Amino acid sequence: MTKPFQLRKIFSDLYTLFLFTQSDIRTALLPVTLFSIAAAPLAIPIQLLETTFWIWLHLLQCNVANQIKEPDEDKINKPFRPIPSGRITVEDATILRWALVPICLVYSALYSMELMQISLTLMLFTVWYNERDGDKDSLSKNFLTAVMYGISELGGTLVAGRDRTQVSPTGRIAAEMTVAVFMSTLHAQDFKDADGDRLTGRRTFPIAYPVASRFAIGLAIPLWSILLTVMWELDPLCAIAFVGYGCYVGARFMLYRTVQDDKLSCKHYCAWFSIHHLFPAYWYYHHGANQYPNLDFVENILTDILRIAA
């Protein structure tokens, strides 16, 4: 085997790994990385590369596990992925899927035992989501995806920070809010994939409730925009801009309903979702690391809602 051929093979294999995660760069890798460097905050510039790689490696583990499960779905929604495009077989991808488990655990252990525990927790939720069919029901799918998202943020924050054994109170609060926001708005990404989801029998919110799901996302994004601006105490200009953009994104899902419209709306949703990941950095800049957001107003709102419901 000649050296040029070996190099081409190496680059081809690396590109195959990239294709497993390409679709989630905008929806997961970028927002989680932004969150990690904002919530840590970033200790030194070189840790940006370490943080990005840790997040990408665990995203790869989750994505390979997901893509070997229903390859027929990707033939419709994402034919460029490695399995439907013929770059790798399901059997070889399965070997890769389980080989990534010890790789992620050992790599995380090099930083701290706490990070390895986060990696192990993420692996267990990945098994629940894929091997235990947690993605088949819309409620469990949203719950598991949001929790895995939050776990990834905690891990990335540990890698980015000076202390790799604990996350600051502000970082934990921010991760918890991300899980809540993502859990209630995640189906914004399902509208564009409805055809492929029907093929595999996946019962997502847009498939089960096509009208209600659009109104739900149309209301949830503006409401979360308001709550987040209050919680992070944004200045009036930033608050108006963020809430205004949230209202625009929510309105798009209700008014524009073709597949192409849903793809563009999803891009706007990803941008809106990524922007709020920077709010911990805004908080640190204005309040420092010794203070953290007060969630009393959230508890008051929930109490009022329960009182009305009762």
mmCIF file of C-alpha atoms in Angstrom:
data_model
loop_
_atom_site.group_PDB
_atom_site.id
_atom_site.type_symbol
_atom_site.label_atom_id
_atom_site.label_comp_id
_atom_site.label_asym_id
_atom_site.label_seq_id
_atom_site.Cartn_x
_atom_site.Cartn_y
_atom_site.Cartn_z
ATOM 1 C CA MET A 1 0.000 0.000 0.000
ATOM 2 C CA THR A 2 1.635 3.244 -1.152
ATOM 3 C CA LYS A 3 1.975 6.278 1.090
ATOM 4 C CA PRO A 4 -0.314 8.536 -1.036
ATOM 5 C CA PHE A 5 -2.984 5.810 -0.933
ATOM 6 C CA GLN A 6 -2.644 5.531 2.840
ATOM 7 C CA LEU A 7 -3.063 9.284 3.221
ATOM 8 C CA ARG A 8 -6.145 9.281 1.013
ATOM 9 C CA LYS A 9 -7.589 6.430 3.069
ATOM 10 C CA ILE A 10 -6.956 8.307 6.326
ATOM 11 C CA PHE A 11 -8.564 11.503 5.037
ATOM 12 C CA SER A 12 -11.483 9.513 3.616
ATOM 13 C CA ASP A 13 -12.089 7.841 6.985
ATOM 14 C CA LEU A 14 -11.882 11.186 8.798
ATOM 15 C CA TYR A 15 -14.385 12.654 6.347
ATOM 16 C CA THR A 16 -16.712 9.712 7.018
ATOM 17 C CA LEU A 17 -16.565 10.487 10.742
ATOM 18 C CA PHE A 18 -17.316 14.132 9.967
ATOM 19 C CA LEU A 19 -20.362 13.160 7.896
ATOM 20 C CA PHE A 20 -21.836 11.332 10.888
ATOM 21 C CA THR A 21 -21.997 14.682 12.711
ATOM 22 C CA GLN A 22 -22.384 17.175 9.860
ATOM 23 C CA SER A 23 -26.121 17.715 10.335
ATOM 24 C CA ASP A 24 -25.670 18.500 14.031
ATOM 25 C CA ILE A 25 -22.862 21.039 13.781
ATOM 26 C CA ARG A 26 -25.345 23.917 13.699
ATOM 27 C CA THR A 27 -27.901 22.350 16.054
ATOM 28 C CA ALA A 28 -25.576 20.819 18.666
ATOM 29 C CA LEU A 29 -21.817 21.294 18.280
ATOM 30 C CA LEU A 30 -21.872 25.077 17.848
ATOM 31 C CA PRO A 31 -24.467 25.886 20.561
ATOM 32 C CA VAL A 32 -22.941 23.509 23.126
ATOM 33 C CA THR A 33 -19.444 24.873 22.458
ATOM 34 C CA LEU A 34 -20.704 28.445 22.800
ATOM 35 C CA PHE A 35 -22.428 27.516 26.036
ATOM 36 C CA SER A 36 -19.322 25.819 27.428
ATOM 37 C CA ILE A 37 -16.969 28.740 26.835
ATOM 38 C CA ALA A 38 -19.606 31.176 28.130
ATOM 39 C CA ALA A 39 -20.578 29.212 31.248
ATOM 40 C CA ALA A 40 -17.081 28.087 32.288
ATOM 41 C CA PRO A 41 -15.833 30.761 31.355
ATOM 42 C CA LEU A 42 -12.984 29.742 29.023
ATOM 43 C CA ALA A 43 -9.705 29.554 30.950
ATOM 44 C CA ILE A 44 -7.169 29.790 28.105
ATOM 45 C CA PRO A 45 -7.671 29.960 24.305
ATOM 46 C CA ILE A 46 -6.202 26.498 23.631
ATOM 47 C CA GLN A 47 -9.001 24.972 25.696
ATOM 48 C CA LEU A 48 -11.438 26.028 23.007
ATOM 49 C CA LEU A 49 -9.998 23.283 20.793
ATOM 50 C CA GLU A 50 -10.090 20.749 23.637
ATOM 51 C CA THR A 51 -13.672 21.676 24.479
ATOM 52 C CA THR A 52 -14.829 21.458 20.871
ATOM 53 C CA PHE A 53 -13.158 18.085 20.391
ATOM 54 C CA TRP A 54 -14.656 16.599 23.578
ATOM 55 C CA ILE A 55 -18.136 17.730 22.553
ATOM 56 C CA TRP A 56 -17.672 16.504 18.966
ATOM 57 C CA LEU A 57 -16.363 13.099 20.098
ATOM 58 C CA HIS A 58 -19.407 12.492 22.282
ATOM 59 C CA LEU A 59 -21.712 13.841 19.572
ATOM 60 C CA LEU A 60 -20.133 11.307 17.217
ATOM 61 C CA GLN A 61 -20.885 8.499 19.675
ATOM 62 C CA CYS A 62 -24.546 9.546 19.939
ATOM 63 C CA ASN A 63 -24.957 10.043 16.185
ATOM 64 C CA VAL A 64 -23.399 6.743 15.121
ATOM 65 C CA ALA A 65 -25.649 4.926 17.600
ATOM 66 C CA ASN A 66 -28.669 6.690 16.139
ATOM 67 C CA GLN A 67 -27.788 6.289 12.467
ATOM 68 C CA ILE A 68 -27.189 2.520 12.583
ATOM 69 C CA LYS A 69 -30.676 2.062 14.008
ATOM 70 C CA GLU A 70 -32.854 3.364 11.161
ATOM 71 C CA PRO A 71 -30.706 3.697 8.006
ATOM 72 C CA ASP A 72 -33.803 3.782 5.774
ATOM 73 C CA GLU A 73 -34.891 7.070 7.355
ATOM 74 C CA ASP A 74 -31.670 8.764 6.224
ATOM 75 C CA LYS A 75 -32.229 7.627 2.637
ATOM 76 C CA ILE A 76 -35.091 10.151 2.570
ATOM 77 C CA ASN A 77 -34.049 12.894 5.004
ATOM 78 C CA LYS A 78 -30.228 12.856 4.832
ATOM 79 C CA PRO A 79 -28.893 10.679 1.978
ATOM 80 C CA PHE A 80 -25.417 12.239 2.279
ATOM 81 C CA ARG A 81 -24.755 10.492 5.605
ATOM 82 C CA PRO A 82 -22.136 7.698 5.582
ATOM 83 C CA ILE A 83 -24.477 4.685 5.683
ATOM 84 C CA PRO A 84 -27.044 5.649 2.990
ATOM 85 C CA SER A 85 -24.281 7.051 0.771
ATOM 86 C CA GLY A 86 -22.369 3.744 0.958
ATOM 87 C CA ARG A 87 -19.222 5.071 2.634
ATOM 88 C CA ILE A 88 -19.584 2.553 5.490
ATOM 89 C CA THR A 89 -21.712 -0.517 6.130
ATOM 90 C CA VAL A 90 -24.114 -0.893 9.029
ATOM 91 C CA GLU A 91 -21.936 -3.689 10.409
ATOM 92 C CA ASP A 92 -18.763 -1.556 10.424
ATOM 93 C CA ALA A 93 -20.680 1.401 11.840
ATOM 94 C CA THR A 94 -21.927 -0.839 14.658
ATOM 95 C CA ILE A 95 -18.338 -1.762 15.517
ATOM 96 C CA LEU A 96 -17.462 1.945 15.500
ATOM 97 C CA ARG A 97 -20.465 2.732 17.699
ATOM 98 C CA TRP A 98 -19.297 0.429 20.528
ATOM 99 C CA ALA A 99 -15.601 1.232 20.065
ATOM 100 C CA LEU A 100 -16.399 4.887 20.761
ATOM 101 C CA VAL A 101 -17.727 4.061 24.247
ATOM 102 C CA PRO A 102 -14.353 3.222 25.863
ATOM 103 C CA ILE A 103 -12.636 5.912 23.773
ATOM 104 C CA CYS A 104 -14.957 8.595 25.188
ATOM 105 C CA LEU A 105 -14.624 7.269 28.745
ATOM 106 C CA VAL A 106 -10.823 7.058 28.703
ATOM 107 C CA TYR A 107 -10.452 10.457 27.030
ATOM 108 C CA SER A 108 -12.722 12.027 29.653
ATOM 109 C CA ALA A 109 -10.809 10.333 32.487
ATOM 110 C CA LEU A 110 -7.652 12.115 31.323
ATOM 111 C CA TYR A 111 -9.269 15.364 32.500
ATOM 112 C CA SER A 112 -11.019 14.271 35.703
ATOM 113 C CA MET A 113 -13.102 11.501 37.233
ATOM 114 C CA GLU A 114 -16.049 13.912 37.332
ATOM 115 C CA LEU A 115 -15.837 14.345 33.559
ATOM 116 C CA MET A 116 -15.653 10.574 33.094
ATOM 117 C CA GLN A 117 -18.854 10.212 35.162
ATOM 118 C CA ILE A 118 -20.547 12.732 32.883
ATOM 119 C CA SER A 119 -19.334 10.758 29.847
ATOM 120 C CA LEU A 120 -20.686 7.524 31.344
ATOM 121 C CA THR A 121 -24.054 9.141 32.113
ATOM 122 C CA LEU A 122 -24.297 10.418 28.549
ATOM 123 C CA MET A 123 -23.502 6.929 27.254
ATOM 124 C CA LEU A 124 -26.287 5.378 29.349
ATOM 125 C CA PHE A 125 -28.844 7.906 28.088
ATOM 126 C CA THR A 126 -27.640 7.218 24.529
ATOM 127 C CA VAL A 127 -28.392 3.526 25.021
ATOM 128 C CA TRP A 128 -31.848 4.405 26.390
ATOM 129 C CA TYR A 129 -32.536 6.658 23.400
ATOM 130 C CA ASN A 130 -31.365 4.240 20.709
ATOM 131 C CA GLU A 131 -31.106 0.603 21.820
ATOM 132 C CA ARG A 132 -34.089 0.906 24.201
ATOM 133 C CA ASP A 133 -36.261 2.786 21.635
ATOM 134 C CA GLY A 134 -36.567 5.975 23.665
ATOM 135 C CA ASP A 135 -36.870 7.925 20.419
ATOM 136 C CA LYS A 136 -40.097 6.254 19.293
ATOM 137 C CA ASP A 137 -42.431 8.365 21.449
ATOM 138 C CA SER A 138 -42.408 12.157 21.068
ATOM 139 C CA LEU A 139 -42.422 12.847 24.821
ATOM 140 C CA SER A 140 -39.567 10.497 25.677
ATOM 141 C CA LYS A 141 -37.658 11.622 22.573
ATOM 142 C CA ASN A 142 -37.814 15.270 23.633
ATOM 143 C CA PHE A 143 -36.990 14.439 27.238
ATOM 144 C CA LEU A 144 -33.987 12.235 26.439
ATOM 145 C CA THR A 145 -32.592 14.555 23.769
ATOM 146 C CA ALA A 146 -32.840 17.569 26.075
ATOM 147 C CA VAL A 147 -31.194 15.712 28.980
ATOM 148 C CA MET A 148 -28.347 14.474 26.769
ATOM 149 C CA TYR A 149 -27.934 18.014 25.494
ATOM 150 C CA GLY A 150 -27.638 19.332 29.050
ATOM 151 C CA ILE A 151 -25.175 16.592 30.006
ATOM 152 C CA SER A 152 -23.010 17.516 27.008
ATOM 153 C CA GLU A 153 -23.048 21.146 28.136
ATOM 154 C CA LEU A 154 -21.918 20.209 31.634
ATOM 155 C CA GLY A 155 -19.089 18.126 30.183
ATOM 156 C CA GLY A 156 -17.993 20.844 27.794
ATOM 157 C CA THR A 157 -18.071 23.388 30.620
ATOM 158 C CA LEU A 158 -15.758 21.220 32.727
ATOM 159 C CA VAL A 159 -13.263 20.926 29.861
ATOM 160 C CA ALA A 160 -13.354 24.684 29.185
ATOM 161 C CA GLY A 161 -12.971 25.840 32.797
ATOM 162 C CA ARG A 162 -10.034 26.150 35.158
ATOM 163 C CA ASP A 163 -11.520 23.675 37.633
ATOM 164 C CA ARG A 164 -12.338 20.443 35.829
ATOM 165 C CA THR A 165 -13.995 18.885 38.849
ATOM 166 C CA GLN A 166 -17.015 21.181 39.274
ATOM 167 C CA VAL A 167 -19.314 23.543 37.393
ATOM 168 C CA SER A 168 -20.146 26.965 38.829
ATOM 169 C CA PRO A 169 -23.684 27.663 40.154
ATOM 170 C CA THR A 170 -24.286 29.976 37.189
ATOM 171 C CA GLY A 171 -23.204 27.236 34.789
ATOM 172 C CA ARG A 172 -25.501 24.678 36.419
ATOM 173 C CA ILE A 173 -28.473 27.035 36.335
ATOM 174 C CA ALA A 174 -27.766 27.818 32.690
ATOM 175 C CA ALA A 175 -27.581 24.102 31.814
ATOM 176 C CA GLU A 176 -30.854 23.413 33.621
ATOM 177 C CA MET A 177 -32.553 26.239 31.726
ATOM 178 C CA THR A 178 -31.175 24.905 28.443
ATOM 179 C CA VAL A 179 -32.703 21.493 29.165
ATOM 180 C CA ALA A 180 -36.069 23.113 29.898
ATOM 181 C CA VAL A 181 -35.969 25.306 26.780
ATOM 182 C CA PHE A 182 -34.813 22.482 24.521
ATOM 183 C CA MET A 183 -37.340 19.993 25.897
ATOM 184 C CA SER A 184 -40.233 22.337 25.125
ATOM 185 C CA THR A 185 -39.016 23.549 21.708
ATOM 186 C CA LEU A 186 -37.066 20.581 20.321
ATOM 187 C CA HIS A 187 -39.844 19.593 17.948
ATOM 188 C CA ALA A 188 -38.948 22.672 15.901
ATOM 189 C CA GLN A 189 -36.343 20.401 14.281
ATOM 190 C CA ASP A 190 -38.879 17.655 13.499
ATOM 191 C CA PHE A 191 -41.113 19.512 11.026
ATOM 192 C CA LYS A 192 -38.618 19.264 8.153
ATOM 193 C CA ASP A 193 -38.032 15.518 8.778
ATOM 194 C CA ALA A 194 -41.659 14.443 9.038
ATOM 195 C CA ASP A 195 -41.632 12.315 5.847
ATOM 196 C CA GLY A 196 -38.675 10.216 6.967
ATOM 197 C CA ASP A 197 -40.027 9.891 10.506
ATOM 198 C CA ARG A 198 -43.327 8.510 9.186
ATOM 199 C CA LEU A 199 -41.421 5.880 7.222
ATOM 200 C CA THR A 200 -39.707 4.514 10.347
ATOM 201 C CA GLY A 201 -42.820 4.673 12.512
ATOM 202 C CA ARG A 202 -41.452 7.419 14.717
ATOM 203 C CA ARG A 203 -44.342 9.349 16.286
ATOM 204 C CA THR A 204 -42.980 12.871 16.661
ATOM 205 C CA PHE A 205 -45.048 15.797 17.919
ATOM 206 C CA PRO A 206 -45.509 17.338 14.413
ATOM 207 C CA ILE A 207 -46.739 13.981 13.074
ATOM 208 C CA ALA A 208 -49.084 13.232 15.967
ATOM 209 C CA TYR A 209 -50.430 16.803 16.270
ATOM 210 C CA PRO A 210 -49.621 18.719 13.068
ATOM 211 C CA VAL A 211 -51.619 21.856 13.961
ATOM 212 C CA ALA A 212 -51.152 21.961 17.731
ATOM 213 C CA SER A 213 -47.391 21.420 17.391
ATOM 214 C CA ARG A 214 -47.050 24.564 15.264
ATOM 215 C CA PHE A 215 -49.032 26.685 17.693
ATOM 216 C CA ALA A 216 -47.020 25.218 20.583
ATOM 217 C CA ILE A 217 -43.682 26.198 19.042
ATOM 218 C CA GLY A 218 -45.097 29.526 17.905
ATOM 219 C CA LEU A 219 -45.938 30.406 21.503
ATOM 220 C CA ALA A 220 -43.057 28.667 23.291
ATOM 221 C CA ILE A 221 -40.211 30.513 21.568
ATOM 222 C CA PRO A 222 -41.525 34.050 22.305
ATOM 223 C CA LEU A 223 -42.440 33.098 25.896
ATOM 224 C CA TRP A 224 -38.999 31.602 26.549
ATOM 225 C CA SER A 225 -37.437 34.699 25.006
ATOM 226 C CA ILE A 226 -39.199 36.876 27.583
ATOM 227 C CA LEU A 227 -38.373 34.578 30.511
ATOM 228 C CA LEU A 228 -34.701 34.339 29.536
ATOM 229 C CA THR A 229 -34.301 38.103 29.205
ATOM 230 C CA VAL A 230 -35.784 38.553 32.688
ATOM 231 C CA MET A 231 -33.707 35.778 34.241
ATOM 232 C CA TRP A 232 -30.389 36.943 32.792
ATOM 233 C CA GLU A 233 -31.304 40.625 33.348
ATOM 234 C CA LEU A 234 -30.526 41.761 29.810
ATOM 235 C CA ASP A 235 -30.348 45.477 29.096
ATOM 236 C CA PRO A 236 -33.357 46.970 27.228
ATOM 237 C CA LEU A 237 -31.692 46.990 23.797
ATOM 238 C CA CYS A 238 -30.552 43.350 23.991
ATOM 239 C CA ALA A 239 -33.893 42.301 25.473
ATOM 240 C CA ILE A 240 -35.914 43.938 22.683
ATOM 241 C CA ALA A 241 -33.675 42.416 20.002
ATOM 242 C CA PHE A 242 -33.813 38.891 21.465
ATOM 243 C CA VAL A 243 -37.553 38.901 22.168
ATOM 244 C CA GLY A 244 -38.258 40.407 18.756
ATOM 245 C CA TYR A 245 -36.233 37.721 17.028
ATOM 246 C CA GLY A 246 -37.955 35.032 19.103
ATOM 247 C CA CYS A 247 -41.372 36.332 18.030
ATOM 248 C CA TYR A 248 -40.269 36.277 14.389
ATOM 249 C CA VAL A 249 -38.989 32.699 14.632
ATOM 250 C CA GLY A 250 -42.154 31.505 16.378
ATOM 251 C CA ALA A 251 -44.361 33.205 13.793
ATOM 252 C CA ARG A 252 -42.475 31.536 10.930
ATOM 253 C CA PHE A 253 -43.413 28.052 12.155
ATOM 254 C CA MET A 254 -47.084 28.988 12.311
ATOM 255 C CA LEU A 255 -47.307 30.838 8.992
ATOM 256 C CA TYR A 256 -44.914 29.007 6.640
ATOM 257 C CA ARG A 257 -45.475 25.264 6.371
ATOM 258 C CA THR A 258 -43.753 23.762 3.326
ATOM 259 C CA VAL A 259 -40.701 21.522 3.745
ATOM 260 C CA GLN A 260 -38.402 24.263 2.430
ATOM 261 C CA ASP A 261 -40.021 26.790 4.770
ATOM 262 C CA ASP A 262 -39.525 24.418 7.706
ATOM 263 C CA LYS A 263 -35.838 23.980 6.833
ATOM 264 C CA LEU A 264 -35.320 27.745 6.867
ATOM 265 C CA SER A 265 -37.360 28.132 10.056
ATOM 266 C CA CYS A 266 -35.197 25.451 11.667
ATOM 267 C CA LYS A 267 -32.076 27.461 10.798
ATOM 268 C CA HIS A 268 -33.597 30.516 12.478
ATOM 269 C CA TYR A 269 -34.506 28.385 15.492
ATOM 270 C CA CYS A 270 -30.912 27.146 15.753
ATOM 271 C CA ALA A 271 -29.663 30.740 15.639
ATOM 272 C CA TRP A 272 -32.117 31.810 18.349
ATOM 273 C CA PHE A 273 -31.200 28.801 20.469
ATOM 274 C CA SER A 274 -27.470 29.478 20.046
ATOM 275 C CA ILE A 275 -27.800 33.143 21.032
ATOM 276 C CA HIS A 276 -29.247 32.335 24.439
ATOM 277 C CA HIS A 277 -26.257 30.077 25.129
ATOM 278 C CA LEU A 278 -24.147 33.230 25.381
ATOM 279 C CA PHE A 279 -26.190 34.698 28.233
ATOM 280 C CA PRO A 280 -24.007 33.192 31.007
ATOM 281 C CA ALA A 281 -21.080 35.208 29.606
ATOM 282 C CA TYR A 282 -23.291 38.324 29.677
ATOM 283 C CA TRP A 283 -24.082 37.575 33.321
ATOM 284 C CA TYR A 284 -20.418 37.106 34.264
ATOM 285 C CA TYR A 285 -19.516 40.388 32.574
ATOM 286 C CA HIS A 286 -22.154 42.399 34.443
ATOM 287 C CA HIS A 287 -22.394 40.523 37.754
ATOM 288 C CA GLY A 288 -19.174 38.534 38.182
ATOM 289 C CA ALA A 289 -18.748 34.902 39.197
ATOM 290 C CA ASN A 290 -19.797 35.377 42.829
ATOM 291 C CA GLN A 291 -23.441 36.078 41.978
ATOM 292 C CA TYR A 292 -25.855 33.879 40.114
ATOM 293 C CA PRO A 293 -29.327 34.325 38.592
ATOM 294 C CA ASN A 294 -32.325 34.399 40.890
ATOM 295 C CA LEU A 295 -35.010 31.913 39.866
ATOM 296 C CA ASP A 296 -37.660 33.092 42.332
ATOM 297 C CA PHE A 297 -39.722 34.612 39.520
ATOM 298 C CA VAL A 298 -39.823 31.240 37.739
ATOM 299 C CA GLU A 299 -41.072 29.543 40.905
ATOM 300 C CA ASN A 300 -43.729 32.264 41.310
ATOM 301 C CA ILE A 301 -44.921 31.770 37.736
ATOM 302 C CA LEU A 302 -45.163 27.997 38.179
ATOM 303 C CA THR A 303 -46.996 28.465 41.474
ATOM 304 C CA ASP A 304 -49.526 30.791 39.806
ATOM 305 C CA ILE A 305 -50.044 28.347 36.938
ATOM 306 C CA LEU A 306 -50.665 25.458 39.344
ATOM 307 C CA ARG A 307 -53.033 27.593 41.390
ATOM 308 C CA ILE A 308 -55.029 28.518 38.259
ATOM 309 C CA ALA A 309 -55.087 24.881 37.096
ATOM 310 C CA ALA A 310 -56.339 23.729 40.479
#
